[in-house]
Short mmCIF file of C-alpha atoms and ligand atoms in Angstrom, two decimals:
data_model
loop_
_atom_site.label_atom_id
_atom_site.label_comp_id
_atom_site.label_asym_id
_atom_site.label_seq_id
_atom_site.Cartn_x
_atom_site.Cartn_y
_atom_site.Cartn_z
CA UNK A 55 16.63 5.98 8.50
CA UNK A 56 17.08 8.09 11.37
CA UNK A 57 15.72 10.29 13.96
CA UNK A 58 13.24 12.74 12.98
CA UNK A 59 14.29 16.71 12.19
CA UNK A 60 15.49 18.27 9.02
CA UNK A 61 13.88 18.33 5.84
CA UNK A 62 13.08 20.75 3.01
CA UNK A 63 10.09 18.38 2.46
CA UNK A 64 7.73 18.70 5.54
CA UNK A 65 4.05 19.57 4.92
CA UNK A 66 3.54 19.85 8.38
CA UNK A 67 5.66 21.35 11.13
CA UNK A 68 6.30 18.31 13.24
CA UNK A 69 5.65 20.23 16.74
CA UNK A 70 2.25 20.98 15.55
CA UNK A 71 1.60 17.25 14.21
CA UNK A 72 1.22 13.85 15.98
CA UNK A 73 4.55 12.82 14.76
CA UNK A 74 6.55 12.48 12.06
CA UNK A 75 6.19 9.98 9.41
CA UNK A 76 9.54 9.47 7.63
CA UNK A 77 9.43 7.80 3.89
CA UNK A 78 12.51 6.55 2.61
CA UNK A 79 12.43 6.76 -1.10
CA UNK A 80 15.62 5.29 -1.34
CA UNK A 81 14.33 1.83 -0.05
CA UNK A 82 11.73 2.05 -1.99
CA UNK A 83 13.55 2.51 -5.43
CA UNK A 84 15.57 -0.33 -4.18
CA UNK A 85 12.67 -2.81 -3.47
CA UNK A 86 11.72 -1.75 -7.33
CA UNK A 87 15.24 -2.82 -8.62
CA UNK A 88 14.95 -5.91 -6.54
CA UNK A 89 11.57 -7.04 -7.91
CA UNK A 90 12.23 -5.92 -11.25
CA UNK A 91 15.27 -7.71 -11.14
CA UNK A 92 13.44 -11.07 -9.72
CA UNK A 93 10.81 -10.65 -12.56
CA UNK A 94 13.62 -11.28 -15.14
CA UNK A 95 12.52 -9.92 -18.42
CA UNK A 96 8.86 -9.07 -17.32
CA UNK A 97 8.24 -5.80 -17.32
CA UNK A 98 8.12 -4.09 -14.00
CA UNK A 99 5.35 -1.67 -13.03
CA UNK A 100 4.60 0.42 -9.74
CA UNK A 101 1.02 0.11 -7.96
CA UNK A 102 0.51 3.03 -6.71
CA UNK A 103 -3.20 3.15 -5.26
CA UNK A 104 -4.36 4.18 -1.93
CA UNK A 105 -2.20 7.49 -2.09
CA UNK A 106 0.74 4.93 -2.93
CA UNK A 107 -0.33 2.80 -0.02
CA UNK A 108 -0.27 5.83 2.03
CA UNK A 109 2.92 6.91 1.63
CA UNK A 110 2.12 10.16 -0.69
CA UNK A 111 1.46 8.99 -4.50
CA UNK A 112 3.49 12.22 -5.70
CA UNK A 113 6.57 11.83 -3.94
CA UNK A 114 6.24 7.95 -4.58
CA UNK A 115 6.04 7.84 -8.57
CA UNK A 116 8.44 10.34 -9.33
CA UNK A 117 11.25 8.50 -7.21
CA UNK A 118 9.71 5.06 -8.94
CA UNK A 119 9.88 6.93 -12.52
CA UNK A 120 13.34 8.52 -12.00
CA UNK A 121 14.44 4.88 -11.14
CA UNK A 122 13.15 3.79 -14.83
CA UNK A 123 9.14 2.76 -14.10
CA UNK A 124 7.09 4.30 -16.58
CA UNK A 125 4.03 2.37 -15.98
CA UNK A 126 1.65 2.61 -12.71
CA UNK A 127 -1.81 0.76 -11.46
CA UNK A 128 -3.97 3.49 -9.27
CA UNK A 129 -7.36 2.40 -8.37
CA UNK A 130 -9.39 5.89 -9.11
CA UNK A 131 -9.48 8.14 -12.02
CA UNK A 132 -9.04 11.16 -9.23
CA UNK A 133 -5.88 9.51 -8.16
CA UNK A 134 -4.84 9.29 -11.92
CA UNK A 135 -4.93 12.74 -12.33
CA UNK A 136 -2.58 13.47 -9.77
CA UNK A 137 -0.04 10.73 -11.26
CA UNK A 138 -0.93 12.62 -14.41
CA UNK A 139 0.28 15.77 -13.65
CA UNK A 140 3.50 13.90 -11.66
CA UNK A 141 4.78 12.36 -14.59
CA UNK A 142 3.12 13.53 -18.00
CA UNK A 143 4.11 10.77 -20.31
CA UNK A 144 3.63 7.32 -18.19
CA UNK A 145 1.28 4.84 -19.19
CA UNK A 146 -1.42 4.93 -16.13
CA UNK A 147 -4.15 1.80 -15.34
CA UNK A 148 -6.89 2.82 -13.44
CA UNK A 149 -8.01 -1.00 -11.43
CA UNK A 150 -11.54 0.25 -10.81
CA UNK A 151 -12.35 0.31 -14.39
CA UNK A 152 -14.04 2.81 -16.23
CA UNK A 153 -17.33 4.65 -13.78
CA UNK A 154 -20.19 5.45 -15.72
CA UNK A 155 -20.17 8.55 -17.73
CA UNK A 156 -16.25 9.34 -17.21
CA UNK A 157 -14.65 7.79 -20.68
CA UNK A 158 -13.97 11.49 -21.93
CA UNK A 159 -12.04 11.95 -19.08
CA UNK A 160 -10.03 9.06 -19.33
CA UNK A 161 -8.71 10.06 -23.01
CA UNK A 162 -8.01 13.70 -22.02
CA UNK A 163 -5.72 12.47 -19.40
CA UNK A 164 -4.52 9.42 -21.51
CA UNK A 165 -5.79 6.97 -19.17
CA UNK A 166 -6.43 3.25 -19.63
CA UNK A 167 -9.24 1.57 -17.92
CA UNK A 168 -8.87 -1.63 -16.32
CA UNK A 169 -11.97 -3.07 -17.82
CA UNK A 170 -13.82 -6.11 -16.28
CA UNK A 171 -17.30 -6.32 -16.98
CA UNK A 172 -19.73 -6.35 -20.54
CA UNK A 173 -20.69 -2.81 -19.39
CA UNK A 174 -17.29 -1.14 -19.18
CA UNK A 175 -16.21 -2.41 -22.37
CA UNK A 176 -19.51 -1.41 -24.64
CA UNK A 177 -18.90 2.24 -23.32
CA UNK A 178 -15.23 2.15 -24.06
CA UNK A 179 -15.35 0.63 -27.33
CA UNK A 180 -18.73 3.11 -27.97
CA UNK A 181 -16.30 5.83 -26.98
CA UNK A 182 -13.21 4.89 -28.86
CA UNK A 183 -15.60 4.53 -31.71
CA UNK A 184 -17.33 8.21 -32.08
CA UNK A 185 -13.22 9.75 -30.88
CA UNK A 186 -12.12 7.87 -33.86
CA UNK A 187 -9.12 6.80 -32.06
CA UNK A 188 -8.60 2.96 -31.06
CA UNK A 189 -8.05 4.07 -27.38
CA UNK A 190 -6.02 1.49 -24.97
CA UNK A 191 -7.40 -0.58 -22.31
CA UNK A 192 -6.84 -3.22 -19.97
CA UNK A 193 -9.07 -6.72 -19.69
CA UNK A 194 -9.30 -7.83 -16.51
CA UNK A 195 -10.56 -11.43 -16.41
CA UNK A 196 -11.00 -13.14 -12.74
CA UNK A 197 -10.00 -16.28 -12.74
CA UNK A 198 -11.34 -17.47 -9.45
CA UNK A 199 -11.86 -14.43 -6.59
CA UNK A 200 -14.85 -13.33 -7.58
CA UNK A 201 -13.99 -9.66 -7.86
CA UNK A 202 -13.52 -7.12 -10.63
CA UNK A 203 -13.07 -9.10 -13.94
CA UNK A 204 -14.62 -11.00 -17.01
CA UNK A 205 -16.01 -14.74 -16.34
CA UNK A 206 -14.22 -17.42 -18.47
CA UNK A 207 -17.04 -16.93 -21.13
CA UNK A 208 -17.06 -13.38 -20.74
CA UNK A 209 -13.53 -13.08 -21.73
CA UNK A 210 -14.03 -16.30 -24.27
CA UNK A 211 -16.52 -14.36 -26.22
CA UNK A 212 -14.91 -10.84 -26.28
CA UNK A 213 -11.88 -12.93 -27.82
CA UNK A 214 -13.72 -14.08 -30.45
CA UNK A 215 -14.52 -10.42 -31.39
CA UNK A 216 -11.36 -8.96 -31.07
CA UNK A 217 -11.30 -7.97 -34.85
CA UNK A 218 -14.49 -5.85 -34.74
CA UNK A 219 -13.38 -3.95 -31.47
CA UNK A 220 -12.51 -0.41 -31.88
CA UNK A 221 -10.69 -0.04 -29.21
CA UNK A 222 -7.19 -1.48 -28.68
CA UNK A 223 -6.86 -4.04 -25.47
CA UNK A 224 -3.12 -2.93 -24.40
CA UNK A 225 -2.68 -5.36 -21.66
CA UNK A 226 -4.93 -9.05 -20.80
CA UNK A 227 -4.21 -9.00 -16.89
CA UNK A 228 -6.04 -11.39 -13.65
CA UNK A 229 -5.20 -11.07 -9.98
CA UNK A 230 -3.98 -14.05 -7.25
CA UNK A 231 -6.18 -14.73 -4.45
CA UNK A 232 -4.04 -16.49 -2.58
CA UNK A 233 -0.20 -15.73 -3.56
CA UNK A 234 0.76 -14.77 -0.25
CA UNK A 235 0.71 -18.75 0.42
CA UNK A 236 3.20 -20.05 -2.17
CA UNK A 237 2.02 -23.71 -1.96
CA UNK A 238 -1.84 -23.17 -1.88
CA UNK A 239 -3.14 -25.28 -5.23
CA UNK A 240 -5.23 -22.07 -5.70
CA UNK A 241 -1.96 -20.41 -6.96
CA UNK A 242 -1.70 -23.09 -9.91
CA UNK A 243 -4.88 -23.75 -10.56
CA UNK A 244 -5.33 -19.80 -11.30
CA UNK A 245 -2.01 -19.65 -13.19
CA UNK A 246 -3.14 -22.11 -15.92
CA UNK A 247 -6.89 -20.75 -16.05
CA UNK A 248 -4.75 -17.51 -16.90
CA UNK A 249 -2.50 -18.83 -19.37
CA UNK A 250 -5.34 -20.57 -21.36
CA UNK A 251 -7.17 -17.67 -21.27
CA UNK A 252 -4.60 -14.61 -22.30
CA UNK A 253 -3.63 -17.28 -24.83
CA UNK A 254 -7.27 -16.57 -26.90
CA UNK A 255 -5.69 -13.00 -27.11
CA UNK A 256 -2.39 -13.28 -29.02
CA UNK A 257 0.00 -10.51 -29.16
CA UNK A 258 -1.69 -8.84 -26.29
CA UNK A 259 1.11 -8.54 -23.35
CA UNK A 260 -0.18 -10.58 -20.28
CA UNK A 261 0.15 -9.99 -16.57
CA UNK A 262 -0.62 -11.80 -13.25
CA UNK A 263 1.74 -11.57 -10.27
CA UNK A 264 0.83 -9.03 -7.55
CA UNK A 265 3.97 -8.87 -5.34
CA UNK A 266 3.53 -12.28 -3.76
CA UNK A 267 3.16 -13.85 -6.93
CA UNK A 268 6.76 -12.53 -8.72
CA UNK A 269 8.49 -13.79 -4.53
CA UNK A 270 6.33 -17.06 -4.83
CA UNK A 271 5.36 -18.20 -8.23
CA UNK A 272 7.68 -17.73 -11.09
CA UNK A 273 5.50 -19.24 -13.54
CA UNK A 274 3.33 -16.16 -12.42
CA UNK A 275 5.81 -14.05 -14.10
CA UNK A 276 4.38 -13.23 -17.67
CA UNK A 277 4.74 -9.97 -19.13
CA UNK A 278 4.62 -7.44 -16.97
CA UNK A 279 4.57 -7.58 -12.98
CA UNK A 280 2.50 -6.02 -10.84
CA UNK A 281 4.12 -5.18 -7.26
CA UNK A 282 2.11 -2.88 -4.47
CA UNK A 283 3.23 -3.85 -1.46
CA UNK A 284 6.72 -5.20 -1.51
CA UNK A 285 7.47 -1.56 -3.10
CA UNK A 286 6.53 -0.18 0.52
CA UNK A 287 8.62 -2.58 2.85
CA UNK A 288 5.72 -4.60 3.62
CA UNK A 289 5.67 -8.18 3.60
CA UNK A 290 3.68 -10.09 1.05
CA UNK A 291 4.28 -13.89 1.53
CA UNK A 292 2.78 -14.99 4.90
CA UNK A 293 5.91 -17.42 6.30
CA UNK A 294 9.38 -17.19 5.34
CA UNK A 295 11.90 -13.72 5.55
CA UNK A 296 11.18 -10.75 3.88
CA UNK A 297 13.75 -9.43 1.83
CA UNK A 298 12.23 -5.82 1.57
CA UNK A 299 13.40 -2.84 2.77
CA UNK A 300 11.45 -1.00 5.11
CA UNK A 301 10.40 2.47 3.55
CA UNK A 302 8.46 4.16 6.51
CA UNK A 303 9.31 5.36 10.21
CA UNK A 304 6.68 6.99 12.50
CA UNK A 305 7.72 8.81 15.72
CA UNK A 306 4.75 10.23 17.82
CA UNK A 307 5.65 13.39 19.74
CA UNK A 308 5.13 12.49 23.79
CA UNK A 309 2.70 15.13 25.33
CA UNK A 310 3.86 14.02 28.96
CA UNK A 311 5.43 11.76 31.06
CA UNK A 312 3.94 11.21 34.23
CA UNK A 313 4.68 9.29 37.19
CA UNK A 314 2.28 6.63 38.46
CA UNK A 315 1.49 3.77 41.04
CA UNK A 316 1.04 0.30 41.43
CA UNK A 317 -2.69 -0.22 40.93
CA UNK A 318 -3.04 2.41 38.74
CA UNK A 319 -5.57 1.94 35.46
CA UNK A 320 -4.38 3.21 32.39
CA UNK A 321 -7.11 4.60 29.67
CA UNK A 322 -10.56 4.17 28.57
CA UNK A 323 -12.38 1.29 30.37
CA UNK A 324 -9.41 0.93 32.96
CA UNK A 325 -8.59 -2.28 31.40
CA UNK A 326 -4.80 -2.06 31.85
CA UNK A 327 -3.60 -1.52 35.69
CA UNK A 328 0.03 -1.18 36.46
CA UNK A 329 2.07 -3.97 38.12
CA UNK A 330 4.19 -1.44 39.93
CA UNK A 331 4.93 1.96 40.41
CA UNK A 332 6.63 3.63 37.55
CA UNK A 333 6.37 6.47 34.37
CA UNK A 334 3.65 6.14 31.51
CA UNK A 335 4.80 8.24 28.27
CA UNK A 336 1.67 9.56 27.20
CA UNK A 337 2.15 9.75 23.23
CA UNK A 338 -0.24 12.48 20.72
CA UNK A 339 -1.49 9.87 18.26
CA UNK A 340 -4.27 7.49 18.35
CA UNK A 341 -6.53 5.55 16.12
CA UNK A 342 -7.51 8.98 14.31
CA UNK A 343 -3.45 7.96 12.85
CA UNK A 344 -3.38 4.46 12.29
CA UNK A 345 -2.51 3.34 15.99
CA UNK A 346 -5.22 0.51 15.68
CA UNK A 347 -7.27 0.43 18.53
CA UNK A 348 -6.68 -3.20 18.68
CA UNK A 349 -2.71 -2.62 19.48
CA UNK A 350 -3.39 -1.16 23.09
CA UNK A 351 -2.44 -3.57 26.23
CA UNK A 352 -5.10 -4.93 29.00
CA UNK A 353 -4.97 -7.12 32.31
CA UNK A 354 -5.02 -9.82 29.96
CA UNK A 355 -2.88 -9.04 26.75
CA UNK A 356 -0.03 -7.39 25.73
CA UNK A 357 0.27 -4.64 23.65
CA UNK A 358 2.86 -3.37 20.88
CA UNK A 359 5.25 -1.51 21.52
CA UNK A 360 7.15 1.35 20.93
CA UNK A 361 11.42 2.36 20.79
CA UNK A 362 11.80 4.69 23.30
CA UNK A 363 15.22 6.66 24.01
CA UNK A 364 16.16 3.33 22.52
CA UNK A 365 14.43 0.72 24.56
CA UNK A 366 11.54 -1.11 23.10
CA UNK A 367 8.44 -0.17 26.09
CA UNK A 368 4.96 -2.08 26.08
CA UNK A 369 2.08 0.06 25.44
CA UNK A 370 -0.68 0.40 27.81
CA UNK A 371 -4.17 0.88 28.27
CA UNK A 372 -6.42 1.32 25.33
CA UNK A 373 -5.80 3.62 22.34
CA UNK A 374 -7.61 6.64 22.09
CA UNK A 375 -8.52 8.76 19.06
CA UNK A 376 -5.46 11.21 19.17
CA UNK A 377 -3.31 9.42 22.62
CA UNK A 378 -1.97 6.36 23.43
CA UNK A 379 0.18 5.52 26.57
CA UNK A 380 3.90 4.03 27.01
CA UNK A 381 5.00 2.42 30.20
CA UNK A 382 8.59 4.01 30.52
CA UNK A 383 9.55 2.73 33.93
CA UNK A 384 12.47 1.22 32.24
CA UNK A 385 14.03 3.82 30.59
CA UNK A 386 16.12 6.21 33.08
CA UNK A 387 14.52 9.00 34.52
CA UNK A 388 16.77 11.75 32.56
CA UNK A 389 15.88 9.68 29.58
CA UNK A 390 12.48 11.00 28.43
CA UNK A 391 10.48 13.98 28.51
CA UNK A 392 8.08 16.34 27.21
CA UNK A 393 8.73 16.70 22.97
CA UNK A 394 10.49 13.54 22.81
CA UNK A 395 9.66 10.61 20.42
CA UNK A 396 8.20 7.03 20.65
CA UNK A 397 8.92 5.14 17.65
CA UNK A 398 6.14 3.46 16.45
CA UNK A 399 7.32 1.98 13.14
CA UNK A 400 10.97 1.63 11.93
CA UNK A 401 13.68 -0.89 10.60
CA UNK A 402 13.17 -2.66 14.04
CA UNK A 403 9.25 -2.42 14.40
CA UNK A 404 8.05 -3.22 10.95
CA UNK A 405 4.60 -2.49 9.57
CA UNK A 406 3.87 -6.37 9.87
CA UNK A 407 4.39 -6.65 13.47
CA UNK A 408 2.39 -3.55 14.36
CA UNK A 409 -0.48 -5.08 12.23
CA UNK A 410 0.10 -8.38 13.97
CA UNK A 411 -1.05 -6.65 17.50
CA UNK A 412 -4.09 -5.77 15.60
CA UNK A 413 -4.58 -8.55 13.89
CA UNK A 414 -4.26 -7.49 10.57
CA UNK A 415 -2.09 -6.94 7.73
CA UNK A 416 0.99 -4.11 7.16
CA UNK A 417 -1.01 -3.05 4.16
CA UNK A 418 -3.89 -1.77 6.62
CA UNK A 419 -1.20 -0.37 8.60
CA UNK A 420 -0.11 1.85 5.99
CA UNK A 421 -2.96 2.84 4.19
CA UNK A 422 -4.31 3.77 7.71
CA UNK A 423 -1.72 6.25 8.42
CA UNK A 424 -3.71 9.22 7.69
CA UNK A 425 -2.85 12.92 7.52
CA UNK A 426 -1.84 14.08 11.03
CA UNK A 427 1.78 13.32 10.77
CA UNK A 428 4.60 15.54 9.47
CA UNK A 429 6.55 13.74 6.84
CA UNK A 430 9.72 13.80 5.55
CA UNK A 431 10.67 12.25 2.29
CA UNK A 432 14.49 11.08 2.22
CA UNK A 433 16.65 9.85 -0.54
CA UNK A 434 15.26 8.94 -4.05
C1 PLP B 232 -3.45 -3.95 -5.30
C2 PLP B 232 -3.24 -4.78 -6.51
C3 PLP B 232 -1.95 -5.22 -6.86
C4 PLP B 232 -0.76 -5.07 -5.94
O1 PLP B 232 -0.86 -6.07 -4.95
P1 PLP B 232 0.24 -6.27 -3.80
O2 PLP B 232 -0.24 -7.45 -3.04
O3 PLP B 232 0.20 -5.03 -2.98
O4 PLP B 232 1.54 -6.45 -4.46
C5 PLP B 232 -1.79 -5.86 -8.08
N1 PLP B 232 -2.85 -6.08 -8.90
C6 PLP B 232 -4.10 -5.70 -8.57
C7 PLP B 232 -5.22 -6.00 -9.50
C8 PLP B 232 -4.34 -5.07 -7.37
O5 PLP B 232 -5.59 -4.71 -7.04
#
């Protein structure tokens, strides 16, 4: 990936954005081939939710699609409609299940629920029923976090009626709470609560591993596979390299660069003062763009930082909604100015180590990037 500039693919014109958020479709066809390739003869399919973890679900799918995935997870029927009119023949899951009231919808756009509760399913099968059609679904069953999904008796009982359903269960799926630590017992103790229970519905392709899972548990593998986040760069196992290719780069535009003193305070609160004289970058993005308030510096802690003119330079003071402030002093004088860019995120500064200032996780980061920056979608 490199510096910002050309593109026929802006939305924005990056001098009147906060920066310029770069997407690399290539990497992220790549990380596809690699999981799909690690999940062996599983099929591979593409979460895509979150405005493809906020990297633009459009641009996202087709690249997926043209690389061979035709089948995608979104969480809302809205967000199936755009993936809809992307790619007119791929089977689409919505996670959230079916809402109230919205079943009609779901067959015009050829939708399949992702059905979890006794609710969902009486007003899908109801539905399926008067269409005359044995429409497709998911059964989500929770095998132990307590979200979305059928109990153990739930999903026991609805197996013993499979015969008098009229609609056609197309997929038997659960989710891993705790995949991102390979050797927590959780992971095995859910895998063979899954097994037994996708067993009770035979001939109905089965699928557990979220990306974690297909890195950290092949007996996770089943059917089909179910990566979000290793698509996007972003790590999904908590210790241990990540293989993944980083897919984004962010470079905020710097407003000014200004000289200051010793002494100085930096930013709301004046909790950051500077240790000597120097120059403070002040950068057009804040909080408002997924610059986590939390990643700012103080007295007391360090902050992220950010590649500028190709030196990595702490950030200072606190974050505000639409600024933030780099201390520069150590990148030459002639070096930075005015219209530049401080890299944020890139193949150096990963989404996991900006979410690590903030304490959180690179699929925050991402999702959090909002709609201020330029982008520009390269490769795929
Ligand atoms: C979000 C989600 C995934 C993808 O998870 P990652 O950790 O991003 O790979 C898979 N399955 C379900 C049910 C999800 O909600």
């Amino acid at each position: 990936m490199n510096a910002p500039g050309k593109s026929s693919h802006t939305v924005l014109r990056p001098e009147e954005a906060a920066g310029v958020l770069t997407v690399d479709l290539g990497a992220l066809t790549a990380n596809w081939r690699e999981l799909k390739k690690r999940a062996a003869s599983a099929l591979c399919s593409a979460v895509v939710k979150a405005d493809a973890y906020g990297i633009g679900l459009e641009r996202a799918s087709a690249a997926l699609a043209e690389a061979g995935c035709d089948i995608f997870f979104v969480a809302l029927v809205d967000e199936a409609r755009r993936l809809r009119a992307t790619l007119p023949t791929a089977t689409i899951y919505v996670l959230n299940g079916l809402a109230p009231g919205t079943a009609a919808e779901f067959r015009k756009l050829r939708l399949e629920p992702v059905l979890g509760s006794w609710p969902e399913i009486d007003e899908w099968d109801a539905f399926a029923a008067s269409s005359g059609e044995a429409l497709p679904a998911a059964i989500h069953i929770d095998t132990g976090m307590t979200r979305h999904g059928l109990s153990r008796e739930d999903a026991t009982a609805l197996a013993e009626r499979m015969r008098l359903l009229n609609f056609r269960p197309s997929l038997v799926m659960s989710h891993l709470a705790c995949a991102d630590e390979p050797t927590n017992p959780m992971n095995a103790r859910q895998i063979g609560e899954f097994r037994a229970l996708a067993s009770l519905f035979p001939g109905v392709p089965a699928s557990l591993a979220n990306s974690a899972g297909i890195l950290g548990q092949t007996d996770a593998i089943f059917d089909l596979v179910r990566p979000g986040i290793s698509l996007y760069g972003g790590r999904a196992l908590l210790a241990g390299d990540n293989a993944m290719q980083p897919v984004v780069r962010v470079d905020i535009r710097i407003v000014q660069v200004r000289k200051a003193k010793k002494g100085d305070a930096v930013g709301y609160g004046a909790q950051h003062h500077l240790t000597q004289d120097g120059r403070v970058a002040i950068c057009g993005a804040g909080y408002a763009d997924g610059i986590f308030r939390a990643v700012g510096g103080s007295d007391t802690r360090a902050g992220a930082e950010a590649i500028v003119a190709g030196q990595r330079c702490p950030l200072v003071g606190r974050i505000s909604m639409d600024f933030f402030a780099v201390d520069v002093s150590a990148v030459p004088d002639d070096a930075v100015k005015r219209g530049d860019y401080a890299t944020i995120l890139n193949e150096e500064i990963g989404i996991d180590e900006l979410a690590a200032h903030a304490g959180t996780i690179g699929y925050e980061v991402l999702t959090a990037l909002g709609r201020r920056y330029a982008r520009i979608y390269r490769g795929g």
